[in-house]
Short mmCIF file of C-alpha atoms and ligand atoms in Angstrom, two decimals:
data_model
loop_
_atom_site.label_atom_id
_atom_site.label_comp_id
_atom_site.label_asym_id
_atom_site.label_seq_id
_atom_site.Cartn_x
_atom_site.Cartn_y
_atom_site.Cartn_z
CA MET A 1 15.96 -100.11 -61.86
CA SER A 2 16.91 -96.40 -61.89
CA PHE A 3 18.35 -93.81 -64.39
CA SER A 4 19.73 -91.72 -61.81
CA SER A 5 23.08 -93.49 -62.32
CA LEU A 6 23.31 -91.76 -65.74
CA PRO A 7 26.68 -90.12 -66.28
CA SER A 8 26.13 -86.55 -66.97
CA SER A 9 28.96 -84.27 -67.69
CA SER A 10 31.37 -87.05 -69.12
CA SER A 11 28.54 -88.68 -70.79
CA PRO A 12 27.90 -88.94 -74.58
CA LEU A 13 24.15 -88.96 -73.77
CA PRO A 14 22.89 -85.68 -75.27
CA SER A 15 19.95 -83.71 -73.65
CA SER A 16 16.69 -84.40 -75.88
CA SER A 17 13.28 -83.41 -75.79
CA SER A 18 12.10 -86.80 -74.98
CA SER A 19 12.81 -88.13 -71.21
CA HIS A 20 14.29 -91.38 -71.92
CA PRO A 21 17.98 -91.37 -71.28
CA LEU A 22 18.55 -93.36 -74.82
CA ALA A 23 16.41 -90.88 -77.05
CA GLY A 24 19.54 -89.31 -78.08
CA TYR A 25 20.63 -92.74 -79.32
CA GLY A 26 17.48 -93.37 -81.37
CA TRP A 27 15.31 -94.83 -78.61
CA ASP A 28 11.52 -94.39 -79.49
CA GLU A 29 8.08 -95.86 -78.48
CA GLY A 30 8.68 -99.00 -80.91
CA TRP A 31 11.76 -100.12 -79.12
CA GLU A 32 10.00 -99.03 -75.98
CA ALA A 33 7.41 -101.60 -76.83
CA GLU A 34 9.65 -104.39 -78.33
CA PHE A 35 11.76 -103.99 -75.10
CA ALA A 36 8.51 -104.19 -72.53
CA PRO A 37 8.98 -107.85 -71.79
CA TYR A 38 12.50 -107.61 -70.97
CA ALA A 39 11.98 -104.53 -68.79
CA GLU A 40 9.67 -106.92 -66.91
CA GLN A 41 12.81 -109.39 -66.50
CA GLY A 42 14.71 -106.29 -65.00
CA LEU A 43 16.99 -106.32 -68.05
CA LEU A 44 18.73 -103.29 -69.13
CA PRO A 45 18.15 -101.58 -72.98
CA GLY A 46 21.15 -100.62 -74.70
CA ARG A 47 22.36 -99.87 -78.15
CA VAL A 48 25.64 -101.70 -79.46
CA ALA A 49 28.30 -99.15 -80.14
CA ARG A 50 30.98 -101.68 -81.34
CA VAL A 51 31.52 -105.24 -81.35
CA ASP A 52 35.01 -107.01 -81.22
CA ARG A 53 35.90 -110.46 -80.24
CA GLY A 54 32.79 -111.81 -78.92
CA GLN A 55 32.08 -108.95 -76.91
CA CYS A 56 30.37 -105.48 -77.21
CA ASP A 57 30.33 -101.97 -75.91
CA VAL A 58 26.62 -101.28 -75.24
CA VAL A 59 25.30 -97.50 -74.38
CA THR A 60 22.74 -98.08 -71.81
CA PRO A 61 21.11 -95.69 -69.40
CA ALA A 62 23.52 -96.52 -66.86
CA GLY A 63 26.30 -95.49 -69.31
CA VAL A 64 28.53 -97.77 -71.53
CA VAL A 65 28.84 -101.46 -70.49
CA ARG A 66 30.90 -104.25 -71.76
CA ALA A 67 28.69 -107.33 -72.54
CA ASP A 68 29.48 -110.64 -74.06
CA THR A 69 27.34 -112.04 -76.78
CA GLU A 70 27.87 -115.79 -76.28
CA PHE A 71 24.14 -116.14 -75.43
CA VAL A 72 23.08 -114.29 -78.68
CA VAL A 73 25.30 -116.15 -81.08
CA PRO A 74 23.44 -117.27 -84.26
CA ARG A 75 23.96 -119.74 -87.25
CA ASP A 76 23.48 -117.05 -89.54
CA PRO A 77 26.53 -114.43 -89.88
CA MET A 78 23.78 -111.97 -90.93
CA LYS A 79 22.28 -112.21 -87.73
CA VAL A 80 25.33 -111.48 -85.47
CA VAL A 81 25.06 -108.58 -83.08
CA CYS A 82 26.60 -105.25 -84.71
CA THR A 83 26.56 -101.71 -84.38
CA GLY A 84 23.38 -100.02 -84.26
CA ASP A 85 21.66 -103.26 -82.59
CA TRP A 86 19.11 -102.54 -79.82
CA VAL A 87 19.79 -105.40 -77.06
CA ALA A 88 18.73 -106.37 -73.68
CA VAL A 89 21.80 -106.77 -71.28
CA ASP A 90 22.01 -107.79 -67.55
CA PRO A 91 21.30 -104.89 -65.28
CA GLU A 92 24.39 -105.64 -63.20
CA GLY A 93 26.93 -108.51 -62.74
CA GLY A 94 30.44 -108.96 -63.87
CA ASP A 95 32.53 -107.46 -66.37
CA PRO A 96 31.61 -108.25 -68.98
CA ARG A 97 27.80 -108.61 -68.40
CA TYR A 98 25.86 -110.64 -70.90
CA VAL A 99 23.64 -109.86 -73.83
CA ARG A 100 20.38 -111.41 -73.23
CA THR A 101 18.66 -110.66 -76.18
CA LEU A 102 18.81 -108.95 -79.78
CA LEU A 103 15.50 -106.76 -80.63
CA PRO A 104 14.33 -107.49 -84.04
CA ARG A 105 16.07 -105.14 -86.66
CA ARG A 106 14.30 -102.60 -88.56
CA THR A 107 16.82 -102.35 -91.23
CA ALA A 108 20.16 -104.04 -91.81
CA PHE A 109 23.29 -102.72 -93.93
CA VAL A 110 25.25 -105.53 -95.32
CA ARG A 111 28.50 -105.84 -97.53
CA SER A 112 29.90 -108.55 -99.67
CA THR A 113 33.15 -110.17 -98.41
CA SER A 114 36.19 -110.55 -100.69
CA SER A 115 36.57 -114.10 -99.55
CA LYS A 116 36.00 -117.10 -101.62
CA ARG A 117 33.20 -118.14 -99.51
CA SER A 118 31.23 -114.96 -100.17
CA GLU A 119 28.98 -114.25 -96.95
CA GLY A 120 27.35 -111.16 -96.50
CA GLN A 121 28.81 -109.33 -93.42
CA ILE A 122 26.38 -107.42 -91.25
CA LEU A 123 27.93 -103.59 -90.85
CA ALA A 124 25.14 -101.68 -89.19
CA ALA A 125 21.79 -102.22 -88.00
CA ASN A 126 18.64 -100.08 -87.46
CA VAL A 127 19.75 -97.31 -89.71
CA ASP A 128 17.02 -94.77 -91.04
CA HIS A 129 18.96 -92.54 -93.41
CA VAL A 130 21.81 -93.52 -95.68
CA VAL A 131 23.65 -90.29 -96.91
CA VAL A 132 25.34 -90.61 -100.01
CA ALA A 133 28.20 -88.26 -100.15
CA VAL A 134 29.07 -87.10 -103.64
CA SER A 135 32.00 -84.49 -104.45
CA LEU A 136 31.02 -81.70 -106.54
CA ALA A 137 35.09 -81.32 -106.89
CA VAL A 138 35.66 -84.13 -109.27
CA GLU A 139 33.39 -85.09 -112.35
CA LEU A 140 29.90 -86.61 -111.27
CA ASP A 141 30.01 -90.62 -111.59
CA LEU A 142 26.45 -91.37 -111.68
CA GLY A 143 27.29 -95.00 -112.02
CA ARG A 144 28.75 -94.93 -108.68
CA VAL A 145 26.00 -92.89 -107.27
CA GLU A 146 23.83 -95.63 -108.43
CA ARG A 147 25.87 -98.37 -106.85
CA PHE A 148 25.67 -96.61 -103.59
CA LEU A 149 22.03 -96.12 -103.81
CA ALA A 150 21.31 -99.71 -104.59
CA LEU A 151 23.15 -100.74 -101.29
CA ALA A 152 21.26 -97.95 -99.50
CA TRP A 153 17.71 -99.12 -100.57
CA GLU A 154 18.53 -102.63 -99.93
CA SER A 155 19.14 -101.80 -96.44
CA GLY A 156 15.71 -100.69 -95.84
CA ALA A 157 16.79 -97.22 -95.13
CA GLN A 158 15.85 -94.07 -96.82
CA PRO A 159 18.78 -92.85 -99.17
CA VAL A 160 19.75 -89.17 -99.31
CA VAL A 161 22.29 -87.92 -101.90
CA VAL A 162 24.35 -84.91 -100.52
CA LEU A 163 26.58 -83.27 -103.05
CA THR A 164 29.66 -81.92 -101.10
CA LYS A 165 31.69 -79.03 -101.71
CA ASP A 166 29.41 -76.91 -103.52
CA ASP A 167 31.42 -73.93 -102.81
CA LEU A 168 33.65 -75.13 -105.52
CA VAL A 169 30.69 -74.90 -107.88
CA PRO A 170 30.28 -71.10 -108.11
CA GLU A 171 28.10 -70.78 -111.01
CA PRO A 172 24.34 -71.45 -109.82
CA VAL A 173 23.20 -72.67 -113.45
CA THR A 174 26.03 -75.20 -113.26
CA LEU A 175 24.98 -76.37 -110.06
CA ALA A 176 21.32 -76.57 -110.70
CA HIS A 177 22.26 -78.83 -113.89
CA LEU A 178 24.25 -81.02 -111.79
CA VAL A 179 21.43 -81.44 -109.14
CA GLU A 180 19.23 -82.28 -111.94
CA ASP A 181 21.53 -84.85 -113.23
CA VAL A 182 21.56 -86.68 -109.85
CA GLU A 183 17.81 -86.22 -109.53
CA THR A 184 17.06 -87.90 -112.46
CA THR A 185 19.53 -90.74 -111.59
CA ALA A 186 17.92 -91.10 -108.16
CA PRO A 187 13.95 -91.40 -108.17
CA GLY A 188 12.51 -91.24 -104.92
CA VAL A 189 15.99 -89.60 -103.44
CA PRO A 190 16.29 -86.21 -101.89
CA VAL A 191 19.30 -84.36 -103.40
CA LEU A 192 21.04 -81.71 -101.42
CA THR A 193 23.91 -79.55 -101.66
CA VAL A 194 26.30 -78.68 -99.15
CA SER A 195 29.41 -77.04 -98.14
CA ALA A 196 31.26 -77.59 -94.99
CA LEU A 197 33.26 -74.66 -95.83
CA HIS A 198 30.64 -72.02 -95.32
CA GLY A 199 28.04 -74.31 -93.71
CA GLY A 200 25.36 -74.12 -96.54
CA GLY A 201 22.84 -76.69 -96.81
CA LEU A 202 23.91 -78.35 -93.25
CA ASP A 203 20.71 -76.99 -91.68
CA VAL A 204 18.60 -78.71 -94.41
CA LEU A 205 20.44 -82.02 -94.00
CA THR A 206 20.19 -82.07 -90.35
CA ALA A 207 16.59 -81.25 -90.42
CA LEU A 208 16.25 -84.25 -92.90
CA VAL A 209 18.06 -86.86 -90.92
CA GLY A 210 16.90 -85.39 -87.50
CA GLY A 211 15.82 -87.96 -84.83
CA GLY A 212 17.03 -91.20 -86.62
CA THR A 213 20.03 -93.01 -87.11
CA THR A 214 22.23 -92.16 -90.06
CA VAL A 215 25.25 -93.62 -92.04
CA LEU A 216 27.55 -91.68 -94.42
CA LEU A 217 28.60 -93.37 -97.52
CA GLY A 218 30.95 -92.51 -100.31
CA GLN A 219 33.90 -92.41 -102.07
CA SER A 220 37.33 -91.65 -100.40
CA GLY A 221 37.55 -87.84 -100.36
CA ALA A 222 33.90 -87.50 -100.99
CA GLY A 223 33.96 -85.18 -97.62
CA LYS A 224 32.50 -87.91 -95.37
CA SER A 225 34.57 -87.05 -92.17
CA THR A 226 34.14 -83.44 -92.89
CA LEU A 227 30.33 -83.82 -92.93
CA ALA A 228 30.33 -85.96 -90.00
CA ASN A 229 32.19 -83.32 -88.03
CA ALA A 230 30.03 -80.54 -88.98
CA LEU A 231 26.99 -82.81 -88.13
CA VAL A 232 28.17 -83.84 -84.70
CA GLY A 233 29.24 -80.35 -84.27
CA GLU A 234 33.08 -80.90 -82.95
CA ASP A 235 35.72 -82.57 -84.49
CA VAL A 236 34.90 -86.45 -84.05
CA MET A 237 38.35 -87.32 -83.07
CA ASP A 238 37.78 -84.92 -80.04
CA VAL A 239 34.42 -86.54 -79.50
CA ARG A 240 36.16 -90.01 -79.51
CA ALA A 241 38.53 -88.99 -76.92
CA ALA A 242 35.92 -87.47 -74.79
CA ARG A 243 33.92 -90.66 -74.84
CA ASP A 244 36.15 -92.29 -72.07
CA VAL A 245 33.26 -93.02 -69.81
CA ASP A 246 34.99 -94.99 -67.00
CA GLY A 247 38.33 -93.01 -67.02
CA LYS A 248 40.11 -96.65 -67.55
CA GLY A 249 41.13 -95.62 -71.07
CA ARG A 250 39.81 -99.13 -72.26
CA HIS A 251 36.72 -97.51 -73.44
CA THR A 252 38.49 -94.84 -75.35
CA THR A 253 37.09 -95.65 -78.71
CA THR A 254 33.74 -97.36 -76.96
CA THR A 255 31.21 -95.17 -78.89
CA ARG A 256 33.14 -93.71 -81.66
CA ASN A 257 31.02 -95.53 -83.84
CA LEU A 258 27.66 -94.30 -82.46
CA LEU A 259 27.67 -90.53 -82.56
CA PRO A 260 24.93 -88.45 -80.97
CA LEU A 261 23.90 -85.40 -83.27
CA PRO A 262 23.27 -82.30 -81.11
CA SER A 263 19.89 -81.81 -82.91
CA GLY A 264 18.76 -85.51 -82.02
CA GLY A 265 19.69 -88.63 -83.87
CA VAL A 266 22.63 -90.60 -84.19
CA LEU A 267 25.40 -90.93 -86.64
CA ILE A 268 26.87 -94.48 -87.26
CA ASP A 269 30.35 -94.60 -88.48
CA THR A 270 32.43 -97.79 -88.59
CA PRO A 271 35.57 -98.39 -90.72
CA GLY A 272 33.61 -101.42 -92.42
CA LEU A 273 31.05 -98.86 -93.78
CA ARG A 274 33.79 -97.42 -95.98
CA GLY A 275 34.21 -99.12 -99.28
CA VAL A 276 31.26 -101.22 -99.20
CA GLY A 277 30.16 -103.19 -101.89
CA LEU A 278 26.80 -104.81 -103.51
CA PHE A 279 25.37 -107.96 -101.72
CA ASP A 280 22.19 -109.51 -102.95
CA ALA A 281 20.87 -106.01 -103.58
CA GLU A 282 18.52 -107.03 -106.53
CA SER A 283 15.62 -105.25 -105.00
CA GLY A 284 17.87 -102.31 -104.11
CA VAL A 285 18.88 -102.08 -107.74
CA GLY A 286 15.36 -102.26 -108.59
CA GLN A 287 14.57 -99.25 -106.71
CA VAL A 288 17.36 -97.28 -107.97
CA PHE A 289 15.76 -97.72 -111.51
CA ALA A 290 12.36 -97.53 -110.60
CA GLU A 291 11.53 -95.68 -113.87
CA ILE A 292 13.00 -98.60 -115.83
CA GLU A 293 11.13 -101.24 -114.01
CA GLU A 294 7.86 -99.19 -114.25
CA LEU A 295 8.32 -99.20 -118.22
CA ALA A 296 9.23 -103.02 -118.32
CA GLU A 297 5.83 -103.69 -116.89
CA ARG A 298 4.69 -102.37 -120.37
CA CYS A 299 6.99 -104.79 -122.53
CA ARG A 300 5.21 -107.00 -124.61
CA PHE A 301 7.12 -110.13 -123.03
CA GLN A 302 7.21 -110.51 -119.39
CA ASP A 303 10.90 -111.75 -119.61
CA CYS A 304 11.96 -109.10 -121.85
CA ALA A 305 15.87 -108.26 -121.77
CA HIS A 306 15.19 -104.86 -123.50
CA GLU A 307 17.62 -105.77 -126.13
CA SER A 308 15.79 -106.48 -129.72
CA GLU A 309 12.60 -107.83 -128.54
CA PRO A 310 9.63 -106.53 -130.25
CA GLY A 311 6.94 -104.48 -128.22
CA CYS A 312 9.85 -103.37 -125.69
CA ALA A 313 8.66 -100.32 -123.83
CA VAL A 314 12.03 -99.65 -122.32
CA ARG A 315 13.82 -99.55 -125.93
CA SER A 316 11.18 -97.12 -127.20
CA ALA A 317 11.52 -94.96 -124.17
CA VAL A 318 15.40 -94.77 -124.97
CA ASP A 319 14.85 -94.25 -128.59
CA GLY A 320 12.11 -91.52 -127.84
CA GLY A 321 14.57 -89.73 -125.84
CA ASP A 322 12.74 -90.18 -122.59
CA LEU A 323 15.45 -92.78 -121.14
CA PRO A 324 19.07 -91.78 -121.13
CA VAL A 325 20.78 -94.91 -122.62
CA ARG A 326 23.34 -94.75 -120.01
CA ARG A 327 20.75 -95.48 -117.30
CA LEU A 328 19.81 -98.48 -119.05
CA GLU A 329 23.38 -99.65 -119.42
CA SER A 330 24.26 -98.96 -115.90
CA TYR A 331 20.98 -100.83 -114.69
CA ARG A 332 22.22 -104.08 -116.66
CA LYS A 333 25.55 -103.65 -115.26
CA LEU A 334 24.58 -103.57 -111.61
CA LEU A 335 22.02 -106.58 -111.95
CA ARG A 336 25.05 -108.42 -113.48
CA GLU A 337 27.30 -107.49 -110.93
CA ASN A 338 24.76 -108.27 -108.34
CA ARG A 339 23.93 -111.59 -109.88
CA TRP A 340 27.80 -112.55 -109.67
CA ILE A 341 27.86 -111.82 -105.74
CA VAL A 342 24.73 -113.93 -105.21
CA ALA A 343 25.74 -116.66 -107.31
CA LYS A 344 29.12 -117.08 -105.16
CA THR A 345 26.60 -118.27 -102.57
CA ASP A 346 23.76 -119.44 -104.13
CA ALA A 347 24.31 -122.98 -106.08
CA ARG A 348 20.53 -122.79 -107.76
CA LEU A 349 21.48 -119.43 -109.12
CA ARG A 350 24.84 -120.33 -110.23
CA ALA A 351 23.11 -123.47 -112.13
CA GLU A 352 20.72 -120.98 -113.84
CA ILE A 353 23.39 -118.75 -115.05
CA ARG A 354 25.30 -121.69 -116.45
CA LYS A 355 22.24 -122.97 -118.26
CA ASP A 356 21.63 -119.25 -119.41
CA TRP A 357 25.17 -119.50 -120.93
CA LYS A 358 24.55 -122.85 -122.63
CA ARG A 359 21.37 -121.18 -124.13
CA LYS A 360 23.31 -117.98 -125.29
CA GLY A 361 26.52 -119.78 -125.94
CA ALA A 362 26.14 -120.20 -129.41
CA GLN A 363 25.01 -116.73 -130.03
CA GLY A 364 27.65 -115.36 -127.76
CA ARG A 365 30.48 -117.51 -129.61
CA ALA A 366 29.15 -115.96 -132.91
CA ALA A 367 29.30 -112.56 -131.62
CA MET A 368 32.67 -112.91 -130.34
CA GLU A 369 33.80 -114.40 -133.72
CA ALA A 370 32.28 -111.58 -135.52
CA LYS A 371 34.18 -109.16 -133.12
CA ARG A 372 37.50 -110.77 -133.63
CA GLY A 373 36.88 -110.61 -137.43
CA ARG A 374 36.40 -106.92 -137.24
CA TRP A 375 39.55 -106.32 -135.03
CA ALA A 376 41.92 -108.67 -137.05
P1 LIG B 1 36.19 -88.48 -96.79
O1 LIG B 1 37.57 -89.20 -97.51
O2 LIG B 1 34.88 -88.89 -97.49
O3 LIG B 1 36.20 -88.59 -95.29
O4 LIG B 1 36.44 -87.22 -97.08
P2 LIG B 1 37.16 -85.79 -96.25
O5 LIG B 1 35.94 -85.33 -95.46
O6 LIG B 1 38.59 -86.11 -95.79
O7 LIG B 1 37.46 -84.71 -97.41
C1 LIG B 1 38.38 -84.69 -98.26
C2 LIG B 1 38.90 -83.43 -98.67
O8 LIG B 1 37.90 -82.37 -99.16
C3 LIG B 1 39.37 -82.87 -97.39
O9 LIG B 1 40.72 -82.20 -98.01
C4 LIG B 1 38.48 -81.74 -96.96
O10 LIG B 1 38.96 -80.47 -96.50
C5 LIG B 1 37.96 -81.15 -98.34
N1 LIG B 1 36.44 -80.80 -98.17
C6 LIG B 1 35.49 -81.43 -97.30
N2 LIG B 1 34.40 -80.68 -97.45
C7 LIG B 1 34.73 -79.53 -98.16
C8 LIG B 1 33.87 -78.28 -98.69
O11 LIG B 1 32.83 -78.27 -98.26
N3 LIG B 1 34.44 -77.61 -99.37
C9 LIG B 1 35.72 -77.63 -99.77
N4 LIG B 1 36.21 -76.63 -100.70
N5 LIG B 1 36.49 -78.89 -99.58
C10 LIG B 1 36.05 -79.70 -98.56
ZN1 LIG B 2 11.67 -104.39 -123.02
#
């Protein structure tokens, strides 16, 4: 197999210090090693840019190819081929060719679905950095930041918080306070400020995510598209139009989901990534609230709910002013919400929650009665 057929001028493959034609798409020694047995079979490595109706567009050293996923259809919906996956495809053949194998994922980004049979839906694979965009143009909603961070941690990727539009906060002291608020909310997470308007902070962000695969999360209006354009270095819409590799028009949107960055690395931008919710993110929630979980280890009771138990290290941190009560409430809220989502699919957990209700039933009813009494 030769890489000389690699399209150049019309190609989305950027120049890179590494010689492999897929280096700009995140190919590294690890993937090389995973792929070795398939290389021996003469298969072509590639990264999935987009999946639709049982077929996908794969960026390979020979350009973008259309491939059928028939041979890699799993029972588990979480193992369905998705944007960001590394695969082995036929080196030549019909149109479509076939995906022969899916390389094991390093990370996976999932969302809950709103359907009754709540099953996770895989949104992106092999993501290294999750950039959570938070607009400084509106009041900071730390609870929302925490929610996105839980999702990010759960995927296995490293979260980064980017406070956007910092040109709208001219006073350095105010900006410093906002950054500090987010930093205490996000242990273990770098917090940057950027402005697409004057370009400030973009170099730091570029250096941070350089080389790897990045996704952008955040509320609508947070500045994700603007940030994507700034990172990619041109208008993403133009980039998308230019990605018509074979000139037939069919691939016009081919790699729009997988955008190589000029400084190295690639940005995954899929419609599904906008507006994601929690799914089975309990360990992710734990990482967002690492300081609370650490404190909890010092509670007298192992199953302490940090309510009115004696010897509760979490409550005493709140009382001593070391832990904002907002953090504790937010932690509870996200855990509760996550339990609900998981319970939709997990019968055993559902039963457990019911048992919990029964146990707390009398207590809860009494509390409700008391409340009603107060409101009446
Ligand atoms: P998205 O919905 O998250 O993709 O957000 P957009 O990228 O569309 O941005 C929302 C709005 O914020 C747009 O009107 C942008 O022009 C504006 N915006 C984005 N970045 C900046 C910035 O750095 N400074 C200022 N002042 N406005 C920005
Ligand atoms: Zn406790």
